[in-house]
Amino acid sequence: MKTVKEGEVRRQEILMVARELFVTKGYEQTTVNDILKIVDIAKGTFYYYFNSKEEVLAAIILDIVEEGAKRAEQILKDKSVPLINRIMMAIMAQSPEFEGSEEIRDEMHKVDNAKLEQLYTRTMLKRMTPLLEVAVAEGVAADLFHLDYPRETIESILLLGHMLFDCNIMDWEMTEYPAKIKGFLANMERMLGTRAGELKDFLQMFA
Amino acid sequence: MKTVKEGEVRRQEILMVARELFVTKGYEQTTVNDILKIVDIAKGTFYYYFNSKEEVLAAIILDIVEEGAKRAEQILKDKSVPLINRIMMAIMAQSPEFEGSEEIRDEMHKVDNAKLEQLYTRTMLKRMTPLLEVAVAEGVAADLFHLDYPRETIESILLLGHMLFDCNIMDWEMTEYPAKIKGFLANMERMLGTRAGELKDFLQMFA
DNA sequence: GTCTATACAGAGATAGAC
DNA sequence: GTCTATCTCTGTATAGAC
């Protein structure tokens, strides 16, 4: 049966279904046929809209990163919160939550999804670095931060935060996380060149 | 034509050929049939030795990481060199060189090899962390380093060094590298809690 | 234990008709 | 825009030779 739809509608349908499947079954475990069955289209239609399964992945990741960046942006502009806390919260909030469901995020990283992870890291760094550059510049101007390589430091912090909050690259036990988070915060402080302990109230959340 | 070889010999043959192909053509672009043609065996033989193409990849990466760790170990035990320099050199030397050929390493990262990269990172961290833990403990005992989360800090340094020296995750221009390396060194110093400038002679190499 | 040969299911991707 | 048919590749599973 042939049902014709307007291009953008069809495209969004494919993206929605694919995202749901990638996130629940994993990227590699999801076949193009799985997607076809649910969207109820033929293979040729799929490849009319996307050149490859990977292109679908890239589009989805762009959406996910954009959603995270929007949350981070909101947090960073609330000047009533101390700067260093805003930065930390922005990094945490940027992590994909998928409508608040933690279970789905866990699924995302349980499975073997090297491609998804790598593409996500790359895209996220590109999108988030400029946001944090502004925030760090604010801290430098206010004499809160003291550092010589802001751009490199931001990239490092984002990368480490990603490994910590989003990534399955280290197979840590739940019990190890408090130490990992405290270590991350301590090193973030040192790299930014803040007076030590500036983040103390934050640290107590993980004590 | 049937040539019988002792198991370990055949296994090594497959690994050698696969490594060459993965590195020159990329993991995804290399088919099992490519390997078969060169080793001159049947498909059944390949799957007699390995359960999957990915299992071959894991074996190769284990070898590569082991070679890097051996180089790092050598460097770390030469007590005539200042500790912080040894650590920096070990991190650089650990990076896969494949018999000294930089071209091949470039190939390795040019292609789309998420699985190879991720598995490498994981394996490398597992192997290298204990080595650096010893070195950092040496520094702490000598009152050179001052840090509260040695393990987390080592993981961070290795991860960042990997991103810098081995990884194609950031698409940096050649001209950006000096700043990236200097930034990395500065942050490494800060995380380890050395007196600033301890690495100054090292930094001049990239000035 | 080691190897060949081959057939086959299911994956991603393409070509061309409508 | 959509479809069907077809291609290549991975990986499984044979049956059997030495």
XYZ file of C-alpha atoms (C1' of nucleotides) in Angstrom:
450
model
C 0.000 0.000 0.000
C 1.284 3.364 -0.988
C 0.641 6.409 1.150
C 2.203 9.670 0.055
C 3.151 12.243 2.660
C 4.806 15.593 2.583
C 8.579 15.292 2.805
C 9.256 16.895 6.163
C 6.499 14.886 7.857
C 7.900 11.606 6.601
C 11.391 12.628 7.639
C 10.299 13.473 11.148
C 8.413 10.192 11.413
C 11.562 8.287 10.542
C 13.628 10.300 13.005
C 11.155 9.796 15.841
C 10.899 6.065 15.377
C 14.646 5.660 14.866
C 15.453 7.650 17.997
C 13.117 5.542 20.083
C 14.664 2.349 18.715
C 18.317 3.493 18.918
C 17.781 4.509 22.518
C 15.952 1.376 23.629
C 17.665 -1.324 21.522
C 20.960 0.381 20.704
C 22.172 1.728 17.391
C 23.900 -1.395 16.125
C 21.106 -3.671 17.269
C 18.491 -1.627 15.450
C 18.132 -2.657 11.822
C 16.846 -0.443 9.091
C 14.112 -3.049 8.653
C 13.011 -2.487 12.259
C 12.484 1.158 11.431
C 10.714 0.372 8.163
C 8.240 -1.963 9.848
C 7.117 0.641 12.386
C 7.037 3.636 10.068
C 5.464 1.281 7.502
C 7.482 2.313 4.480
C 9.676 0.490 1.976
C 13.443 0.477 2.120
C 13.698 2.708 -0.911
C 11.699 5.378 0.879
C 14.063 5.304 3.823
C 17.052 5.783 1.541
C 15.235 8.520 -0.303
C 15.295 10.615 2.880
C 18.637 9.509 4.306
C 21.796 8.281 2.649
C 22.567 5.816 5.417
C 21.537 4.587 8.824
C 24.416 6.634 10.186
C 23.011 9.831 8.706
C 19.847 9.231 10.723
C 22.010 8.847 13.802
C 23.786 12.126 13.128
C 20.484 13.975 12.756
C 19.180 12.524 16.024
C 22.349 13.404 17.889
C 22.209 16.945 16.606
C 18.712 17.197 18.102
C 19.806 15.703 21.415
C 22.820 17.981 21.728
C 20.700 20.988 20.819
C 18.206 20.145 23.562
C 21.039 19.806 26.087
C 22.644 23.045 24.994
C 19.339 24.869 25.440
C 19.109 23.642 29.042
C 22.708 24.660 29.667
C 22.078 28.091 28.185
C 19.150 28.665 30.528
C 21.186 27.743 33.573
C 24.209 29.812 32.599
C 22.243 33.020 32.247
C 20.723 32.949 35.739
C 23.126 35.420 37.343
C 21.679 34.922 40.837
C 23.659 31.669 41.139
C 27.434 31.741 41.775
C 29.288 31.348 38.484
C 31.178 28.190 39.287
C 27.959 26.490 40.359
C 26.246 27.569 37.178
C 29.052 26.055 35.140
C 28.900 22.778 37.001
C 25.112 22.642 36.741
C 25.222 23.482 33.045
C 27.612 20.612 32.388
C 25.381 18.225 34.267
C 22.156 19.502 32.740
C 23.546 19.294 29.237
C 23.696 15.521 29.524
C 20.886 13.916 27.551
C 17.879 13.095 29.646
C 15.267 12.233 27.064
C 12.236 13.771 28.662
C 13.587 13.153 32.132
C 13.737 9.389 31.963
C 16.945 8.098 33.437
C 16.182 4.536 32.471
C 16.363 5.408 28.807
C 19.686 7.127 29.234
C 21.039 4.049 30.957
C 19.901 1.945 28.031
C 21.676 4.293 25.695
C 25.005 3.506 27.256
C 24.535 -0.098 28.207
C 24.665 -1.323 24.662
C 27.555 -1.314 22.323
C 27.217 2.051 20.663
C 30.662 3.319 19.807
C 29.485 5.322 16.851
C 26.688 7.013 18.733
C 29.028 7.909 21.595
C 31.804 9.272 19.421
C 29.506 11.348 17.276
C 27.774 12.650 20.366
C 31.044 13.727 21.976
C 32.166 15.559 18.877
C 28.865 17.327 18.324
C 28.471 18.227 21.979
C 31.949 19.744 22.207
C 31.333 21.901 19.162
C 28.050 23.177 20.532
C 28.986 23.592 24.206
C 32.472 25.091 23.997
C 31.302 28.570 22.936
C 28.740 28.667 25.753
C 31.344 27.883 28.374
C 33.826 30.261 26.811
C 31.488 33.112 27.616
C 30.975 31.878 31.163
C 34.684 31.421 31.814
C 35.467 34.834 30.367
C 32.950 36.228 32.849
C 34.836 34.485 35.664
C 38.183 35.774 34.470
C 36.852 39.325 34.245
C 35.508 39.008 37.802
C 38.926 37.807 39.018
C 37.361 34.487 40.066
C 39.248 32.322 37.592
C 42.915 32.475 36.719
C 44.027 30.471 33.726
C 46.218 30.780 30.656
C 44.493 28.419 28.217
C 40.747 28.984 28.563
C 39.730 27.261 25.365
C 41.824 24.145 25.986
C 40.671 24.046 29.596
C 37.011 24.229 28.614
C 37.468 21.418 26.128
C 39.114 19.341 28.825
C 36.389 20.019 31.369
C 33.625 19.221 28.893
C 35.350 16.047 27.823
C 35.877 14.871 31.379
C 32.360 15.824 32.397
C 31.056 13.867 29.437
C 33.064 10.807 30.406
C 31.688 11.119 33.880
C 28.028 11.862 33.282
C 27.214 10.512 29.841
C 29.640 7.879 28.885
C 29.998 4.173 29.400
C 33.676 4.207 28.574
C 34.690 3.493 32.131
C 32.804 0.653 33.726
C 32.554 2.116 37.178
C 30.547 0.712 40.051
C 27.811 2.886 41.510
C 29.830 3.092 44.729
C 32.744 4.682 42.885
C 30.779 7.639 41.569
C 31.008 9.927 44.602
C 34.808 9.795 44.449
C 34.762 10.290 40.676
C 32.532 13.346 40.967
C 34.541 14.831 43.806
C 37.733 14.232 41.869
C 36.232 15.876 38.807
C 35.148 18.932 40.782
C 38.511 19.266 42.477
C 40.320 19.118 39.140
C 37.881 21.512 37.535
C 38.592 24.010 40.307
C 42.309 23.595 39.835
C 42.169 23.958 36.067
C 40.027 27.086 36.282
C 42.324 28.481 38.934
C 39.662 29.276 41.522
C 40.359 29.587 45.200
C 40.058 26.014 46.442
C 36.781 25.126 48.104
C 34.736 27.558 46.069
C 32.590 24.621 45.085
C 32.317 23.270 48.603
C 28.543 23.561 48.924
C 28.227 21.718 45.671
C 30.552 18.977 46.815
C 28.426 18.288 49.862
C 25.706 16.981 47.592
C 27.940 13.988 46.903
C 29.461 13.480 50.324
C 45.118 -26.166 -1.736
C 45.390 -27.035 1.882
C 48.280 -26.023 4.049
C 48.164 -27.100 7.664
C 49.847 -24.921 10.224
C 50.145 -25.023 13.944
C 47.329 -23.137 15.621
C 49.263 -20.254 17.108
C 51.071 -19.586 13.828
C 47.826 -19.377 11.896
C 46.308 -17.159 14.555
C 49.235 -14.762 14.375
C 49.051 -14.694 10.591
C 45.423 -13.652 10.745
C 46.187 -10.996 13.355
C 49.086 -9.574 11.347
C 47.132 -9.297 8.125
C 44.033 -7.957 9.856
C 46.044 -5.319 11.680
C 47.644 -4.141 8.472
C 44.255 -3.917 6.781
C 42.410 -2.296 9.688
C 45.101 0.319 9.905
C 45.327 1.087 6.204
C 41.698 0.653 5.085
C 39.875 1.136 8.370
C 38.057 -1.442 10.463
C 34.615 -1.026 8.945
C 35.937 -0.918 5.405
C 37.895 -4.141 5.836
C 35.830 -7.230 5.084
C 36.540 -10.665 6.468
C 36.915 -11.736 2.859
C 39.756 -9.229 2.404
C 41.578 -10.954 5.222
C 40.851 -14.423 3.888
C 42.223 -13.577 0.453
C 45.588 -12.436 1.806
C 46.030 -15.084 4.474
C 44.738 -17.530 1.870
C 42.382 -19.496 4.071
C 38.713 -20.378 3.942
C 36.068 -18.576 5.894
C 35.569 -21.581 8.135
C 39.190 -21.356 9.198
C 38.838 -17.725 10.155
C 35.809 -18.472 12.286
C 37.577 -21.453 13.744
C 40.125 -19.095 15.317
C 37.940 -16.087 16.039
C 34.271 -15.759 16.823
C 33.895 -12.485 14.957
C 35.692 -9.718 13.165
C 35.353 -7.683 16.324
C 37.165 -10.303 18.359
C 40.122 -9.894 16.005
C 39.985 -6.161 16.619
C 40.048 -6.642 20.374
C 43.083 -8.937 20.132
C 44.938 -6.434 17.964
C 44.184 -3.566 20.281
C 45.373 -5.563 23.244
C 48.687 -6.016 21.411
C 48.952 -2.345 20.517
C 48.208 -1.208 24.050
C 50.661 -3.719 25.439
C 53.411 -2.413 23.170
C 52.660 1.150 24.263
C 52.615 0.205 27.920
C 56.006 -1.467 27.564
C 57.489 1.737 26.155
C 55.886 3.742 28.947
C 57.216 1.344 31.563
C 60.762 1.724 30.263
C 60.574 5.489 30.398
C 59.018 5.612 33.852
C 61.743 3.572 35.451
C 64.633 5.765 34.308
C 65.105 7.641 37.583
C 67.729 9.974 36.117
C 64.942 12.018 34.478
C 62.757 14.354 36.569
C 59.524 12.615 37.509
C 57.100 14.994 35.842
C 59.032 14.757 32.586
C 59.001 10.976 32.784
C 55.239 11.026 33.197
C 54.729 13.336 30.267
C 57.087 11.313 28.085
C 55.422 8.061 29.110
C 52.027 9.386 28.087
C 53.377 10.486 24.731
C 55.371 7.303 24.130
C 52.425 5.113 24.972
C 50.598 6.361 21.903
C 50.612 3.733 19.182
C 53.345 4.236 16.649
C 53.297 0.999 14.723
C 56.986 0.501 14.247
C 57.651 4.190 14.168
C 55.553 5.001 11.157
C 53.520 8.116 11.732
C 51.718 7.736 8.434
C 50.072 4.571 9.587
C 48.918 6.168 12.805
C 47.390 8.971 10.818
C 45.563 6.449 8.696
C 44.257 4.794 11.815
C 42.475 7.951 12.853
C 41.516 9.339 9.489
C 38.967 6.668 8.843
C 35.732 6.145 10.594
C 36.719 3.767 13.338
C 34.572 4.464 16.367
C 34.755 0.916 17.625
C 38.507 0.733 17.313
C 38.903 4.061 19.095
C 36.538 3.280 21.939
C 37.970 -0.133 22.579
C 41.466 1.315 22.451
C 40.646 4.003 24.990
C 39.124 1.525 27.381
C 41.946 -0.988 27.088
C 44.628 1.681 27.338
C 43.134 3.179 30.492
C 42.980 -0.209 32.173
C 46.590 -0.959 31.325
C 48.148 2.461 31.903
C 46.403 3.612 35.090
C 48.347 1.293 37.408
C 51.663 2.379 35.876
C 50.929 6.038 36.474
C 49.569 5.346 39.937
C 52.998 4.148 40.952
C 54.659 7.173 39.398
C 52.274 9.639 41.002
C 52.642 7.961 44.381
C 56.382 8.444 43.976
C 55.784 12.139 43.383
C 53.486 12.462 46.367
C 56.024 10.734 48.617
C 58.717 13.111 47.366
C 56.470 16.107 48.144
C 56.477 17.048 44.462
C 52.760 16.447 43.850
C 49.874 17.493 46.046
C 46.499 16.054 45.197
C 43.494 14.473 46.888
C 42.180 12.200 44.154
C 45.195 10.519 42.554
C 43.274 7.794 40.795
C 40.663 10.106 39.298
C 43.348 12.573 38.315
C 45.381 9.914 36.541
C 42.340 8.750 34.629
C 41.673 12.335 33.606
C 45.232 12.945 32.487
C 45.363 9.730 30.483
C 42.046 10.464 28.871
C 43.037 13.991 27.927
C 46.446 12.882 26.699
C 44.739 10.256 24.591
C 42.406 12.817 23.065
C 45.397 14.970 22.318
C 47.914 12.481 20.974
C 45.919 9.530 19.654
C 42.446 10.571 18.846
C 40.671 12.090 15.911
C 37.755 13.207 18.043
C 38.671 16.842 17.738
C 39.406 17.943 14.208
C 42.185 20.356 15.036
C 44.418 22.110 12.561
C 48.146 21.461 12.780
C 48.625 25.082 13.803
C 46.440 24.575 16.867
C 48.508 21.787 18.348
C 51.150 23.860 20.151
C 48.424 25.628 22.143
C 46.641 22.328 22.814
C 49.824 20.728 24.116
C 50.742 23.706 26.245
C 47.241 23.814 27.645
C 47.383 20.113 28.421
C 50.699 20.467 30.232
C 49.498 23.444 32.231
C 46.383 21.591 33.330
C 48.334 18.455 34.110
C 50.591 20.481 36.384
C 47.615 22.023 38.106
C 45.837 18.719 38.598
C 48.931 17.065 40.010
C 49.520 20.066 42.262
C 53.125 20.712 41.275
C 54.788 24.036 41.687
C 53.955 25.836 38.459
C 56.658 25.878 35.803
C 58.110 22.550 36.844
C 57.580 21.424 33.280
C 58.993 24.580 31.751
C 61.893 22.925 29.920
C 59.419 20.525 28.434
C 57.120 23.303 27.329
C 59.886 24.984 25.396
C 59.871 22.082 22.979
C 56.504 23.340 21.734
C 57.098 27.069 21.921
C 42.944 -30.713 15.861
C 43.126 -28.215 11.486
C 41.285 -27.075 7.192
C 38.165 -26.558 2.729
C 33.966 -25.655 0.540
C 29.708 -24.115 0.241
C 25.077 -22.824 1.282
C 22.366 -19.574 3.769
C 20.041 -15.877 6.757
C 19.909 -11.265 7.556
C 22.220 -6.768 7.520
C 22.982 -2.178 4.829
C 22.633 -0.110 0.547
C 21.409 0.718 -4.638
C 18.835 0.768 -9.201
C 15.208 1.543 -11.695
C 10.171 1.047 -12.549
C 5.931 3.418 -11.467
C 7.970 9.800 -3.433
C 7.432 5.257 -3.194
C 8.067 0.713 -4.375
C 10.320 -4.027 -5.550
C 14.220 -6.451 -6.772
C 18.850 -7.056 -6.189
C 23.614 -6.529 -4.608
C 27.372 -7.159 -1.212
C 28.939 -8.294 3.201
C 28.963 -10.552 7.906
C 28.399 -14.377 10.325
C 26.426 -19.304 11.011
C 26.360 -23.820 9.910
C 27.234 -27.466 7.565
C 29.646 -31.843 5.723
C 33.626 -33.741 5.068
C 39.165 -34.178 3.983
C 43.607 -34.891 6.188
